[in-house]
Every structure is written in C-alpha cells, then in structure tokens.
mmCIF file of C-alpha atoms in Angstrom:
data_model
loop_
_atom_site.group_PDB
_atom_site.id
_atom_site.type_symbol
_atom_site.label_atom_id
_atom_site.label_comp_id
_atom_site.label_asym_id
_atom_site.label_seq_id
_atom_site.Cartn_x
_atom_site.Cartn_y
_atom_site.Cartn_z
ATOM 1 C CA UNK A 1 -8.794 147.715 -142.652
ATOM 2 C CA UNK A 2 -11.667 145.642 -142.197
ATOM 3 C CA UNK A 3 -11.939 141.547 -140.750
ATOM 4 C CA UNK A 4 -13.306 138.847 -140.652
ATOM 5 C CA UNK A 5 -14.030 138.042 -136.615
ATOM 6 C CA UNK A 6 -15.095 134.838 -137.378
ATOM 7 C CA UNK A 7 -12.064 133.631 -138.684
ATOM 8 C CA UNK A 8 -10.270 131.681 -135.414
ATOM 9 C CA UNK A 9 -13.327 130.110 -135.259
ATOM 10 C CA UNK A 10 -13.371 128.531 -139.134
ATOM 11 C CA UNK A 11 -9.647 127.841 -138.722
ATOM 12 C CA UNK A 12 -10.499 125.479 -135.696
ATOM 13 C CA UNK A 13 -13.477 123.414 -137.555
ATOM 14 C CA UNK A 14 -10.989 123.221 -140.202
ATOM 15 C CA UNK A 15 -8.580 121.076 -137.052
ATOM 16 C CA UNK A 16 -6.149 123.834 -138.542
ATOM 17 C CA UNK A 17 -5.228 124.731 -135.120
ATOM 18 C CA UNK A 18 -2.847 122.605 -133.506
ATOM 19 C CA UNK A 19 -1.183 124.726 -131.245
ATOM 20 C CA UNK A 20 -1.949 128.000 -129.566
ATOM 21 C CA UNK A 21 0.670 130.121 -126.776
ATOM 22 C CA UNK A 22 -2.502 131.485 -125.975
ATOM 23 C CA UNK A 23 -6.128 131.277 -128.242
ATOM 24 C CA UNK A 24 -7.804 133.882 -127.045
ATOM 25 C CA UNK A 25 -5.721 136.861 -126.802
ATOM 26 C CA UNK A 26 -4.980 135.543 -131.276
ATOM 27 C CA UNK A 27 -8.642 135.588 -131.402
ATOM 28 C CA UNK A 28 -9.041 139.622 -129.373
ATOM 29 C CA UNK A 29 -6.335 140.295 -131.725
ATOM 30 C CA UNK A 30 -7.461 138.947 -134.849
ATOM 31 C CA UNK A 31 -10.666 140.449 -134.015
ATOM 32 C CA UNK A 32 -9.455 144.001 -133.622
ATOM 33 C CA UNK A 33 -7.928 145.071 -136.831
ATOM 34 C CA UNK A 34 -5.585 143.448 -139.169
ATOM 35 C CA UNK A 35 -2.431 141.180 -137.929
ATOM 36 C CA UNK A 36 0.575 141.800 -140.057
ATOM 37 C CA UNK A 37 1.938 137.860 -139.483
ATOM 38 C CA UNK A 38 4.890 135.353 -140.938
ATOM 39 C CA UNK A 39 4.698 131.777 -142.260
ATOM 40 C CA UNK A 40 8.437 130.830 -143.428
ATOM 41 C CA UNK A 41 10.094 128.623 -146.364
ATOM 42 C CA UNK A 42 13.354 126.703 -146.225
ATOM 43 C CA UNK A 43 14.931 126.516 -149.722
ATOM 44 C CA UNK A 44 16.029 122.972 -149.396
ATOM 45 C CA UNK A 45 15.061 122.124 -152.220
ATOM 46 C CA UNK A 46 13.762 123.545 -155.438
ATOM 47 C CA UNK A 47 10.340 123.262 -155.034
ATOM 48 C CA UNK A 48 7.784 122.748 -152.001
ATOM 49 C CA UNK A 49 5.680 119.483 -151.184
ATOM 50 C CA UNK A 50 2.347 118.626 -149.302
ATOM 51 C CA UNK A 51 3.095 120.208 -146.476
ATOM 52 C CA UNK A 52 4.042 123.120 -147.555
ATOM 53 C CA UNK A 53 0.607 123.769 -149.055
ATOM 54 C CA UNK A 54 -0.733 123.572 -145.858
ATOM 55 C CA UNK A 55 1.390 127.072 -144.626
ATOM 56 C CA UNK A 56 0.192 128.778 -148.573
ATOM 57 C CA UNK A 57 -3.160 127.821 -148.099
ATOM 58 C CA UNK A 58 -3.647 128.813 -144.116
ATOM 59 C CA UNK A 59 -1.624 132.298 -145.417
ATOM 60 C CA UNK A 60 -4.342 132.666 -147.801
ATOM 61 C CA UNK A 61 -6.410 132.588 -145.415
ATOM 62 C CA UNK A 62 -5.480 134.967 -142.835
ATOM 63 C CA UNK A 63 -5.277 137.515 -145.813
ATOM 64 C CA UNK A 64 -8.945 137.016 -146.949
ATOM 65 C CA UNK A 65 -10.463 137.393 -143.964
ATOM 66 C CA UNK A 66 -7.929 140.911 -144.019
ATOM 67 C CA UNK A 67 -4.337 140.155 -142.369
ATOM 68 C CA UNK A 68 -1.399 141.316 -143.298
ATOM 69 C CA UNK A 69 1.047 138.423 -145.273
ATOM 70 C CA UNK A 70 4.915 138.414 -144.366
ATOM 71 C CA UNK A 71 6.127 135.633 -146.952
ATOM 72 C CA UNK A 72 10.102 134.177 -145.204
ATOM 73 C CA UNK A 73 11.977 132.442 -147.381
ATOM 74 C CA UNK A 74 15.044 131.674 -145.934
ATOM 75 C CA UNK A 75 18.304 131.980 -147.649
ATOM 76 C CA UNK A 76 19.655 131.820 -144.680
ATOM 77 C CA UNK A 77 18.163 129.155 -142.739
ATOM 78 C CA UNK A 78 17.958 126.649 -146.295
ATOM 79 C CA UNK A 79 21.505 126.867 -145.268
ATOM 80 C CA UNK A 80 21.290 124.808 -142.400
ATOM 81 C CA UNK A 81 18.486 123.313 -142.142
ATOM 82 C CA UNK A 82 15.709 122.529 -139.294
ATOM 83 C CA UNK A 83 17.332 119.106 -137.598
ATOM 84 C CA UNK A 84 15.178 116.136 -138.601
ATOM 85 C CA UNK A 85 14.524 112.451 -136.289
ATOM 86 C CA UNK A 86 16.857 110.874 -139.282
ATOM 87 C CA UNK A 87 19.725 112.371 -138.947
ATOM 88 C CA UNK A 88 22.082 115.226 -139.996
ATOM 89 C CA UNK A 89 20.756 117.169 -143.157
ATOM 90 C CA UNK A 90 23.299 117.544 -146.742
ATOM 91 C CA UNK A 91 24.364 120.428 -146.799
ATOM 92 C CA UNK A 92 24.226 122.527 -149.679
ATOM 93 C CA UNK A 93 25.598 125.393 -152.027
ATOM 94 C CA UNK A 94 25.340 128.899 -151.988
ATOM 95 C CA UNK A 95 24.848 129.290 -155.212
ATOM 96 C CA UNK A 96 22.186 126.586 -154.951
ATOM 97 C CA UNK A 97 20.272 127.494 -152.014
ATOM 98 C CA UNK A 98 19.820 131.404 -153.994
ATOM 99 C CA UNK A 99 18.808 129.174 -157.515
ATOM 100 C CA UNK A 100 16.254 127.103 -154.721
ATOM 101 C CA UNK A 101 15.389 130.810 -153.448
ATOM 102 C CA UNK A 102 13.854 132.209 -156.520
ATOM 103 C CA UNK A 103 12.313 128.916 -157.639
ATOM 104 C CA UNK A 104 10.403 129.050 -153.632
ATOM 105 C CA UNK A 105 9.574 132.568 -154.121
ATOM 106 C CA UNK A 106 8.066 131.668 -157.465
ATOM 107 C CA UNK A 107 6.181 129.314 -156.408
ATOM 108 C CA UNK A 108 4.297 131.128 -153.331
ATOM 109 C CA UNK A 109 3.657 134.143 -155.114
ATOM 110 C CA UNK A 110 0.701 133.061 -157.204
ATOM 111 C CA UNK A 111 -1.298 132.226 -153.941
ATOM 112 C CA UNK A 112 -0.842 136.322 -152.167
ATOM 113 C CA UNK A 113 -2.028 139.842 -152.946
ATOM 114 C CA UNK A 114 0.460 141.755 -153.389
ATOM 115 C CA UNK A 115 -1.939 145.308 -153.552
ATOM 116 C CA UNK A 116 -4.298 146.624 -152.335
ATOM 117 C CA UNK A 117 -4.393 147.835 -148.073
ATOM 118 C CA UNK A 118 -3.456 144.144 -147.042
ATOM 119 C CA UNK A 119 -0.417 143.751 -149.464
ATOM 120 C CA UNK A 120 1.870 140.500 -149.302
ATOM 121 C CA UNK A 121 5.639 140.978 -148.786
ATOM 122 C CA UNK A 122 7.859 138.333 -149.544
ATOM 123 C CA UNK A 123 11.391 138.530 -147.784
ATOM 124 C CA UNK A 124 14.262 136.570 -147.447
ATOM 125 C CA UNK A 125 16.156 136.431 -143.976
ATOM 126 C CA UNK A 126 19.604 135.976 -145.986
ATOM 127 C CA UNK A 127 19.341 139.926 -146.023
ATOM 128 C CA UNK A 128 19.371 140.011 -142.491
ATOM 129 C CA UNK A 129 21.671 137.946 -141.457
ATOM 130 C CA UNK A 130 24.477 137.859 -143.724
ATOM 131 C CA UNK A 131 26.411 140.974 -142.223
ATOM 132 C CA UNK A 132 25.180 139.860 -139.308
ATOM 133 C CA UNK A 133 29.126 139.238 -136.999
ATOM 134 C CA UNK A 134 29.363 135.614 -134.840
ATOM 135 C CA UNK A 135 29.721 138.371 -131.777
ATOM 136 C CA UNK A 136 26.270 140.344 -131.898
ATOM 137 C CA UNK A 137 24.526 137.048 -132.588
ATOM 138 C CA UNK A 138 25.956 135.595 -129.605
ATOM 139 C CA UNK A 139 25.621 138.983 -127.236
ATOM 140 C CA UNK A 140 21.948 139.931 -128.617
ATOM 141 C CA UNK A 141 20.368 136.399 -129.507
ATOM 142 C CA UNK A 142 21.710 133.331 -128.194
ATOM 143 C CA UNK A 143 22.124 135.913 -124.543
ATOM 144 C CA UNK A 144 18.226 134.576 -124.114
ATOM 145 C CA UNK A 145 18.104 131.397 -124.631
ATOM 146 C CA UNK A 146 19.359 128.301 -122.551
ATOM 147 C CA UNK A 147 21.292 125.644 -123.430
ATOM 148 C CA UNK A 148 18.318 123.829 -121.047
ATOM 149 C CA UNK A 149 15.257 124.379 -123.227
ATOM 150 C CA UNK A 150 17.211 123.484 -126.166
ATOM 151 C CA UNK A 151 17.893 120.622 -125.502
ATOM 152 C CA UNK A 152 13.843 119.621 -124.019
ATOM 153 C CA UNK A 153 12.646 119.500 -128.187
ATOM 154 C CA UNK A 154 12.135 116.376 -128.872
ATOM 155 C CA UNK A 155 14.396 116.172 -132.506
ATOM 156 C CA UNK A 156 17.072 117.521 -130.495
ATOM 157 C CA UNK A 157 16.359 114.699 -127.632
ATOM 158 C CA UNK A 158 15.853 112.466 -130.133
ATOM 159 C CA UNK A 159 19.384 112.698 -131.654
ATOM 160 C CA UNK A 160 21.601 113.076 -129.211
ATOM 161 C CA UNK A 161 22.957 109.956 -128.727
ATOM 162 C CA UNK A 162 23.835 109.592 -132.947
ATOM 163 C CA UNK A 163 24.539 113.168 -132.425
ATOM 164 C CA UNK A 164 23.448 116.483 -134.172
ATOM 165 C CA UNK A 165 25.468 119.005 -135.097
ATOM 166 C CA UNK A 166 25.729 123.150 -133.265
ATOM 167 C CA UNK A 167 24.833 124.110 -136.587
ATOM 168 C CA UNK A 168 20.976 122.322 -136.322
ATOM 169 C CA UNK A 169 21.513 122.061 -132.516
ATOM 170 C CA UNK A 170 21.195 126.810 -133.079
ATOM 171 C CA UNK A 171 19.029 126.076 -135.534
ATOM 172 C CA UNK A 172 15.367 127.334 -133.567
ATOM 173 C CA UNK A 173 18.140 130.659 -132.762
ATOM 174 C CA UNK A 174 18.254 131.551 -136.710
ATOM 175 C CA UNK A 175 13.859 130.752 -136.591
ATOM 176 C CA UNK A 176 13.226 133.568 -133.573
ATOM 177 C CA UNK A 177 16.004 135.720 -134.699
ATOM 178 C CA UNK A 178 13.997 136.021 -137.787
ATOM 179 C CA UNK A 179 11.427 136.953 -135.756
ATOM 180 C CA UNK A 180 12.443 139.598 -133.625
ATOM 181 C CA UNK A 181 13.179 141.547 -137.066
ATOM 182 C CA UNK A 182 10.069 141.495 -138.549
ATOM 183 C CA UNK A 183 8.559 142.347 -135.526
ATOM 184 C CA UNK A 184 10.721 144.888 -135.005
ATOM 185 C CA UNK A 185 10.866 146.543 -138.500
ATOM 186 C CA UNK A 186 7.342 145.632 -139.554
ATOM 187 C CA UNK A 187 5.406 145.308 -137.267
ATOM 188 C CA UNK A 188 4.928 141.056 -137.267
ATOM 189 C CA UNK A 189 3.392 139.592 -134.472
ATOM 190 C CA UNK A 190 1.946 136.417 -136.072
ATOM 191 C CA UNK A 191 3.722 133.120 -136.807
ATOM 192 C CA UNK A 192 3.045 129.986 -137.606
ATOM 193 C CA UNK A 193 3.684 126.842 -139.232
ATOM 194 C CA UNK A 194 3.631 122.848 -139.330
ATOM 195 C CA UNK A 195 3.682 121.617 -135.513
ATOM 196 C CA UNK A 196 6.940 119.920 -135.917
ATOM 197 C CA UNK A 197 8.469 123.372 -135.846
ATOM 198 C CA UNK A 198 6.403 124.571 -132.335
ATOM 199 C CA UNK A 199 9.992 124.420 -130.448
ATOM 200 C CA UNK A 200 10.703 127.197 -133.042
ATOM 201 C CA UNK A 201 7.565 128.947 -133.244
ATOM 202 C CA UNK A 202 7.379 129.553 -129.391
ATOM 203 C CA UNK A 203 11.215 130.772 -129.158
ATOM 204 C CA UNK A 204 10.327 133.162 -131.330
ATOM 205 C CA UNK A 205 8.162 134.980 -129.234
ATOM 206 C CA UNK A 206 10.011 133.991 -126.066
ATOM 207 C CA UNK A 207 13.428 135.877 -128.037
ATOM 208 C CA UNK A 208 10.353 139.056 -128.903
ATOM 209 C CA UNK A 209 9.255 139.148 -124.683
ATOM 210 C CA UNK A 210 12.834 139.106 -123.583
ATOM 211 C CA UNK A 211 14.662 141.303 -125.617
ATOM 212 C CA UNK A 212 11.862 144.027 -126.252
ATOM 213 C CA UNK A 213 9.527 143.526 -123.876
ATOM 214 C CA UNK A 214 6.735 142.960 -126.414
ATOM 215 C CA UNK A 215 3.923 140.514 -127.111
ATOM 216 C CA UNK A 216 3.589 138.304 -129.785
ATOM 217 C CA UNK A 217 1.691 134.743 -130.746
ATOM 218 C CA UNK A 218 2.096 131.965 -132.321
ATOM 219 C CA UNK A 219 -0.009 128.949 -133.773
ATOM 220 C CA UNK A 220 1.348 125.348 -135.199
ATOM 221 C CA UNK A 221 -1.299 123.351 -137.528
ATOM 222 C CA UNK A 222 -1.069 119.594 -137.335
ATOM 223 C CA UNK A 223 0.467 117.232 -139.727
ATOM 224 C CA UNK A 224 -0.962 115.535 -141.905
ATOM 225 C CA UNK A 225 -1.078 112.081 -142.249
ATOM 226 C CA UNK A 226 -2.752 108.936 -143.781
ATOM 227 C CA UNK A 227 -5.058 107.192 -141.937
ATOM 228 C CA UNK A 228 -2.143 104.895 -140.441
ATOM 229 C CA UNK A 229 -0.383 108.273 -138.711
ATOM 230 C CA UNK A 230 2.543 108.019 -141.068
ATOM 231 C CA UNK A 231 2.778 111.581 -143.620
ATOM 232 C CA UNK A 232 1.496 112.005 -146.421
ATOM 233 C CA UNK A 233 3.563 114.200 -149.119
ATOM 234 C CA UNK A 234 5.497 110.740 -149.930
ATOM 235 C CA UNK A 235 4.229 109.115 -153.273
ATOM 236 C CA UNK A 236 5.944 106.045 -154.515
ATOM 237 C CA UNK A 237 8.522 108.239 -156.457
ATOM 238 C CA UNK A 238 9.106 110.745 -153.752
ATOM 239 C CA UNK A 239 7.130 113.523 -152.586
ATOM 240 C CA UNK A 240 4.960 115.017 -153.581
ATOM 241 C CA UNK A 241 5.840 118.584 -154.821
ATOM 242 C CA UNK A 242 3.933 121.458 -156.213
ATOM 243 C CA UNK A 243 6.424 122.162 -159.395
ATOM 244 C CA UNK A 244 4.853 120.450 -162.209
ATOM 245 C CA UNK A 245 8.628 119.408 -163.869
ATOM 246 C CA UNK A 246 8.914 117.641 -160.265
ATOM 247 C CA UNK A 247 5.283 116.209 -160.246
ATOM 248 C CA UNK A 248 2.640 116.100 -163.673
ATOM 249 C CA UNK A 249 -0.110 117.974 -162.686
ATOM 250 C CA UNK A 250 -2.140 114.641 -163.357
ATOM 251 C CA UNK A 251 0.217 112.634 -161.128
ATOM 252 C CA UNK A 252 -0.630 115.713 -159.124
ATOM 253 C CA UNK A 253 -4.535 114.992 -159.804
ATOM 254 C CA UNK A 254 -4.254 111.407 -159.099
ATOM 255 C CA UNK A 255 -2.746 111.430 -155.826
ATOM 256 C CA UNK A 256 -5.815 113.143 -154.338
ATOM 257 C CA UNK A 257 -8.180 110.859 -156.129
ATOM 258 C CA UNK A 258 -7.032 108.349 -154.821
ATOM 259 C CA UNK A 259 -7.173 109.457 -150.923
ATOM 260 C CA UNK A 260 -8.534 107.609 -148.159
ATOM 261 C CA UNK A 261 -12.055 107.190 -148.201
ATOM 262 C CA UNK A 262 -11.518 108.524 -144.332
ATOM 263 C CA UNK A 263 -9.496 111.279 -144.907
ATOM 264 C CA UNK A 264 -11.438 113.069 -147.569
ATOM 265 C CA UNK A 265 -13.293 115.347 -144.906
ATOM 266 C CA UNK A 266 -10.408 116.020 -143.119
ATOM 267 C CA UNK A 267 -8.128 117.198 -146.865
ATOM 268 C CA UNK A 268 -11.748 119.087 -147.888
ATOM 269 C CA UNK A 269 -11.009 121.219 -144.972
ATOM 270 C CA UNK A 270 -7.215 121.494 -144.917
ATOM 271 C CA UNK A 271 -6.380 122.429 -148.276
ATOM 272 C CA UNK A 272 -9.857 123.758 -150.213
ATOM 273 C CA UNK A 273 -12.004 127.295 -149.513
ATOM 274 C CA UNK A 274 -15.349 125.637 -149.685
ATOM 275 C CA UNK A 275 -17.697 126.416 -147.567
ATOM 276 C CA UNK A 276 -18.594 124.396 -144.645
ATOM 277 C CA UNK A 277 -22.174 123.888 -146.134
ATOM 278 C CA UNK A 278 -20.707 122.502 -149.711
ATOM 279 C CA UNK A 279 -17.519 119.760 -147.911
ATOM 280 C CA UNK A 280 -20.412 119.297 -145.036
ATOM 281 C CA UNK A 281 -23.624 118.262 -148.850
ATOM 282 C CA UNK A 282 -19.616 116.716 -150.163
ATOM 283 C CA UNK A 283 -19.200 114.964 -147.043
ATOM 284 C CA UNK A 284 -22.832 113.885 -146.957
ATOM 285 C CA UNK A 285 -22.685 112.803 -150.367
ATOM 286 C CA UNK A 286 -19.461 110.851 -149.990
ATOM 287 C CA UNK A 287 -20.619 109.243 -146.647
ATOM 288 C CA UNK A 288 -24.079 107.446 -148.659
ATOM 289 C CA UNK A 289 -22.243 106.690 -151.736
ATOM 290 C CA UNK A 290 -18.507 106.426 -151.571
ATOM 291 C CA UNK A 291 -18.011 104.141 -154.692
ATOM 292 C CA UNK A 292 -19.212 107.429 -156.693
ATOM 293 C CA UNK A 293 -16.041 109.185 -154.880
ATOM 294 C CA UNK A 294 -17.573 113.114 -155.260
ATOM 295 C CA UNK A 295 -15.487 113.258 -152.497
ATOM 296 C CA UNK A 296 -12.167 112.268 -153.789
ATOM 297 C CA UNK A 297 -13.046 113.944 -156.379
ATOM 298 C CA UNK A 298 -14.072 117.342 -155.527
ATOM 299 C CA UNK A 299 -10.926 117.113 -153.687
ATOM 300 C CA UNK A 300 -8.642 116.678 -156.663
ATOM 301 C CA UNK A 301 -10.109 119.068 -158.616
ATOM 302 C CA UNK A 302 -10.130 121.384 -156.305
ATOM 303 C CA UNK A 303 -5.964 121.424 -155.241
ATOM 304 C CA UNK A 304 -5.391 120.892 -158.399
ATOM 305 C CA UNK A 305 -7.353 123.797 -160.031
ATOM 306 C CA UNK A 306 -5.755 125.622 -156.831
ATOM 307 C CA UNK A 307 -1.563 124.415 -158.177
ATOM 308 C CA UNK A 308 -1.950 124.777 -161.883
ATOM 309 C CA UNK A 309 -5.504 126.400 -162.553
ATOM 310 C CA UNK A 310 -8.180 125.722 -163.660
ATOM 311 C CA UNK A 311 -7.215 124.876 -167.540
ATOM 312 C CA UNK A 312 -5.294 122.182 -166.182
ATOM 313 C CA UNK A 313 -7.093 120.609 -164.576
ATOM 314 C CA UNK A 314 -9.938 120.816 -167.322
ATOM 315 C CA UNK A 315 -7.365 119.235 -169.466
ATOM 316 C CA UNK A 316 -6.440 116.511 -166.851
ATOM 317 C CA UNK A 317 -9.865 115.739 -166.323
ATOM 318 C CA UNK A 318 -10.680 115.181 -170.696
ATOM 319 C CA UNK A 319 -7.417 112.619 -170.254
ATOM 320 C CA UNK A 320 -8.654 110.535 -167.276
ATOM 321 C CA UNK A 321 -12.696 109.801 -169.574
ATOM 322 C CA UNK A 322 -10.734 110.194 -172.330
ATOM 323 C CA UNK A 323 -8.474 106.570 -171.321
ATOM 324 C CA UNK A 324 -11.194 105.195 -170.577
ATOM 325 C CA UNK A 325 -13.358 105.446 -173.461
ATOM 326 C CA UNK A 326 -15.802 108.719 -172.405
ATOM 327 C CA UNK A 327 -13.762 110.789 -174.697
ATOM 328 C CA UNK A 328 -11.831 111.355 -178.462
ATOM 329 C CA UNK A 329 -8.197 111.259 -177.945
ATOM 330 C CA UNK A 330 -6.738 112.474 -180.155
ATOM 331 C CA UNK A 331 -8.111 116.408 -178.755
ATOM 332 C CA UNK A 332 -6.529 116.351 -175.730
ATOM 333 C CA UNK A 333 -2.199 118.159 -174.814
ATOM 334 C CA UNK A 334 0.639 115.578 -176.074
ATOM 335 C CA UNK A 335 1.692 116.605 -173.048
ATOM 336 C CA UNK A 336 -1.526 116.487 -170.629
ATOM 337 C CA UNK A 337 -1.944 112.610 -172.272
ATOM 338 C CA UNK A 338 2.168 111.460 -172.170
ATOM 339 C CA UNK A 339 2.196 112.253 -168.525
ATOM 340 C CA UNK A 340 -0.993 110.498 -167.765
ATOM 341 C CA UNK A 341 0.146 107.377 -169.729
ATOM 342 C CA UNK A 342 3.092 107.403 -167.634
ATOM 343 C CA UNK A 343 1.987 107.746 -165.219
ATOM 344 C CA UNK A 344 -0.173 103.868 -165.676
ATOM 345 C CA UNK A 345 3.099 102.572 -167.408
ATOM 346 C CA UNK A 346 4.234 102.907 -170.915
ATOM 347 C CA UNK A 347 6.011 101.221 -173.438
ATOM 348 C CA UNK A 348 8.916 102.650 -176.463
ATOM 349 C CA UNK A 349 9.073 100.752 -180.165
ATOM 350 C CA UNK A 350 11.384 102.115 -182.426
ATOM 351 C CA UNK A 351 8.760 104.548 -185.093
ATOM 352 C CA UNK A 352 10.849 102.983 -188.140
ATOM 353 C CA UNK A 353 8.406 99.465 -188.265
ATOM 354 C CA UNK A 354 5.881 99.821 -185.567
ATOM 355 C CA UNK A 355 4.759 97.039 -185.265
ATOM 356 C CA UNK A 356 1.750 95.097 -184.855
ATOM 357 C CA UNK A 357 -1.087 95.211 -182.702
ATOM 358 C CA UNK A 358 -1.258 92.071 -181.084
ATOM 359 C CA UNK A 359 2.944 92.079 -180.796
ATOM 360 C CA UNK A 360 1.679 95.900 -178.277
ATOM 361 C CA UNK A 361 -0.342 94.428 -176.510
ATOM 362 C CA UNK A 362 1.884 91.709 -175.339
ATOM 363 C CA UNK A 363 4.804 94.759 -175.023
ATOM 364 C CA UNK A 364 2.368 96.469 -172.895
ATOM 365 C CA UNK A 365 2.011 93.377 -170.602
ATOM 366 C CA UNK A 366 -1.930 94.342 -171.412
ATOM 367 C CA UNK A 367 -1.484 90.481 -172.736
ATOM 368 C CA UNK A 368 0.559 87.759 -171.772
ATOM 369 C CA UNK A 369 0.636 86.171 -174.918
ATOM 370 C CA UNK A 370 0.521 86.384 -178.720
ATOM 371 C CA UNK A 371 -2.510 83.805 -178.185
ATOM 372 C CA UNK A 372 -3.752 85.475 -175.778
ATOM 373 C CA UNK A 373 -3.788 88.618 -177.459
ATOM 374 C CA UNK A 374 -5.276 87.171 -180.789
ATOM 375 C CA UNK A 375 -7.932 85.881 -178.665
ATOM 376 C CA UNK A 376 -9.236 89.392 -177.286
ATOM 377 C CA UNK A 377 -9.831 90.386 -180.370
ATOM 378 C CA UNK A 378 -11.766 88.198 -181.390
ATOM 379 C CA UNK A 379 -13.626 88.762 -178.925
ATOM 380 C CA UNK A 380 -13.742 92.269 -179.036
ATOM 381 C CA UNK A 381 -12.210 93.717 -176.444
ATOM 382 C CA UNK A 382 -8.661 95.304 -178.221
ATOM 383 C CA UNK A 383 -8.964 98.756 -179.017
ATOM 384 C CA UNK A 384 -6.392 101.341 -180.584
ATOM 385 C CA UNK A 385 -6.893 104.855 -179.456
ATOM 386 C CA UNK A 386 -11.042 103.526 -178.806
ATOM 387 C CA UNK A 387 -11.439 102.170 -181.767
ATOM 388 C CA UNK A 388 -12.220 98.525 -181.362
ATOM 389 C CA UNK A 389 -9.501 96.621 -183.342
ATOM 390 C CA UNK A 390 -10.779 93.746 -186.027
ATOM 391 C CA UNK A 391 -8.554 92.493 -187.361
ATOM 392 C CA UNK A 392 -4.950 90.994 -185.164
ATOM 393 C CA UNK A 393 -2.668 91.871 -187.551
ATOM 394 C CA UNK A 394 -3.445 95.495 -187.787
ATOM 395 C CA UNK A 395 -0.318 97.172 -188.072
ATOM 396 C CA UNK A 396 -0.642 100.866 -186.598
ATOM 397 C CA UNK A 397 0.573 103.877 -188.599
ATOM 398 C CA UNK A 398 2.128 107.385 -188.802
ATOM 399 C CA UNK A 399 -1.375 108.756 -188.682
ATOM 400 C CA UNK A 400 -2.836 106.979 -185.324
ATOM 401 C CA UNK A 401 0.308 109.038 -183.647
ATOM 402 C CA UNK A 402 -1.755 110.940 -181.002
ATOM 403 C CA UNK A 403 0.257 114.589 -180.924
ATOM 404 C CA UNK A 404 3.274 112.623 -182.941
ATOM 405 C CA UNK A 405 4.671 109.703 -181.052
ATOM 406 C CA UNK A 406 1.200 108.298 -178.500
ATOM 407 C CA UNK A 407 -0.214 104.791 -179.290
ATOM 408 C CA UNK A 408 -3.179 104.085 -176.268
ATOM 409 C CA UNK A 409 -3.624 100.442 -176.546
ATOM 410 C CA UNK A 410 -7.112 99.212 -174.391
ATOM 411 C CA UNK A 411 -8.382 95.800 -173.393
ATOM 412 C CA UNK A 412 -11.585 95.909 -172.019
ATOM 413 C CA UNK A 413 -12.919 99.298 -170.373
ATOM 414 C CA UNK A 414 -10.403 99.168 -168.058
ATOM 415 C CA UNK A 415 -6.630 98.063 -168.754
ATOM 416 C CA UNK A 416 -5.275 100.146 -170.302
ATOM 417 C CA UNK A 417 -1.294 101.481 -171.609
ATOM 418 C CA UNK A 418 0.681 103.922 -173.285
ATOM 419 C CA UNK A 419 2.678 103.781 -175.934
ATOM 420 C CA UNK A 420 5.322 106.218 -176.778
ATOM 421 C CA UNK A 421 6.870 106.295 -179.659
ATOM 422 C CA UNK A 422 10.318 107.464 -181.156
#
C-alpha cells in the first residue's frame, strides 16, 4: 500500500498535532508503509458532536494517505465515561448504551472507506471487556499502572477534593486495555484523540511497552476553542450535534457561517479537505474584505456538505437566499424552510381563521403595534412570502401556505419571521 509521505507535515500545518509521543519515530513509521491506527468514540450521548468530528476528519485524512483505520465505539467504556472536571457522570443503562453504540456507529461509517487495501474496521470494546474477570483485569492490566501516575493526571487532581469514584478513576485502564488488545489482535500501533485524552493515550502506549515490550505511537489533536479560550461545540441550544434530528442541518450551517473572523483559517484547516493553496487563497480574500464573509461561507459549505451531504447544503443555501428575497420560497423543502424559520423564531397560529398581515406582523414581533404595522405596509416595507403587501387588511389564504403550513413575513430587507399554521 502506497502512503503519502507528506501526511505528518500536512497534519502539523493544519494544527492537528498538539502532543506526540515521539514525532520523529511517528514520521518514520508513517512513511514506511500503511500504519494501523485507532480512534475511539464513547457513546455517552445519542449523537456525536463537533469535538468528535475533529477525530473523524483526522481519521479520514490518515486513511486517504494510505493508512488503515480501526474505529472503536466504546460499548464498555461508554458504560463508565471518562472523568470530567465538572463532576461524576450519570451512569446509563446497558440498553441505552447499546442503542447509542448503534447510532454512533452509523454516524461514523459514511466518513470512512470499508473496502480496498486499507479498508476501515469497526470494533466495539464491549466484545473483549464483557467476559474479562476482575482478577484477570487486576493482575494483567492493573499491575502495570502505578497509582502515583494515575493521581498525577490533571482531571484526577481537580476531582480529589470533591471526590472521584473508583469507577471513573480506573477509566484509563480500560482505554489502555483497548490499545493493548488492538495491538495484539490487529497489529494496531497508533492511537490518537483529543488533547484532553492525552493521559489515556500515553497510558496505552506505556501498557504495550510494559506488558508486551512493544513499540506504539500516540498523538493528540488540540481542543478547538473560541477566540476567548472557551470551548466550541456548545450553542445556545446545547452541543453542536451531528445528528440532523438533534440539530437541524440549517442550524448546523448557520453555526459555521457565524464563527469569528479570527478563527476562520484555523477551522478551515481542521475541518475541511481544501488544499493549502485553496485555504490560503480564501484567507487572503477574507483578510482583504472580511465583510463579504468568504471564509465563513466556504467553511459552512464545506463542513455541512461533509456531514449532511451536498444536496442538503444546496437546500440550505437556497432557503437562506429565499428568506432574504433572493429566490422563490415556494420551491423550498418544507423541512428545510421550517428549520430555518424555527432558528430565527416562528409563531404558531390556528389555521381555522388566519389573522391579517398586520396582526401577523405584530404577533411575530416584526412590528410593535398595529399602527406601526400599517405604516410599514403603507411605506412598502412589508412582504408576505417575498411578495410586497399593498393592503394592510390582507388575510393570507390556504394557497399562500408553503408546504401546507408555513408563511414567511419580512419587514424591509433583513428582518423576517415564520408563521406556522396548525
């Protein structure tokens, strides 16, 4: 299998190497032949999120460069959960974790290629952990972990005063066992993950050395943060989920479209497969005319297409243009339009007797009073489904409903709101 010798240089340029065990040794291994590597995903929620996407995209980069991925979904580790600084996790039931394992597995599969010389393999650590006895675990795994080193982990130190359970304290042993098992059974010699996993990553490398006298590698990607240093991945409605049922593709697209100017280049490097020349060209355009938001537009298009597909991205872009008067609303998918309107704020009305446009302008908050709404109509600034309203007493008909349930009101060029008719 031919490999790309420039892979590590590209990862470094993209800012994807925050920590590494031995960069020179890793560079040599990646240039000699196809390296079997793994990255793990714990099903602690029914969907993966932005932080997981960093790992998925990085795995795809390695596979495209000729290396062989093992995607691990943690049916066992997901029963426990890696310790968090904020406190003890709530343990989920076995049935819940099994359901989430399947959901996460289906989310990962489209990103990797499961055919060919370096085909990906999906594994579940529950398969080799469930039957492991406590005695064997303590003798064969626990024996290799000095407690003083376990206590030195930052997340453990931060929890000592408030308290940390033995369950979460021992998580590093389980993740290290995964690396050892994949090393023995599949010849996996590289693991990577987020920088908050660095202690777990090196724990596996050390276990392979102590237990089998083997040589393995690890690197950690940086945590992606906002300009003020706080974590990305959180929105007003919660995490930046990849599941379209938990976060609409429209809302997903809007998140990327609204990132800070200072972060555009960094996020393009981490999350897209655009070349160095393409990204640097976008950065130049963005620096010269930031108000055109060329960087954010490229970022939103690339990442939304990666996660939700090109057709969905086109529907979102059409909806965005149409809402601001740049296209036909009637041709939009009702689901996409609904998601867009719900993001901006929508009002529900009874379909038995529709209010007038003036009443709707007030109900949606586009006008503060009926008098203001009538003045807006009189000045030619009120629109129903992108058509200028001439009569303030106009009442929408059932024929005006887009997809059988939506009306779009707009005041001026930029202020719009949705009305859902039930």
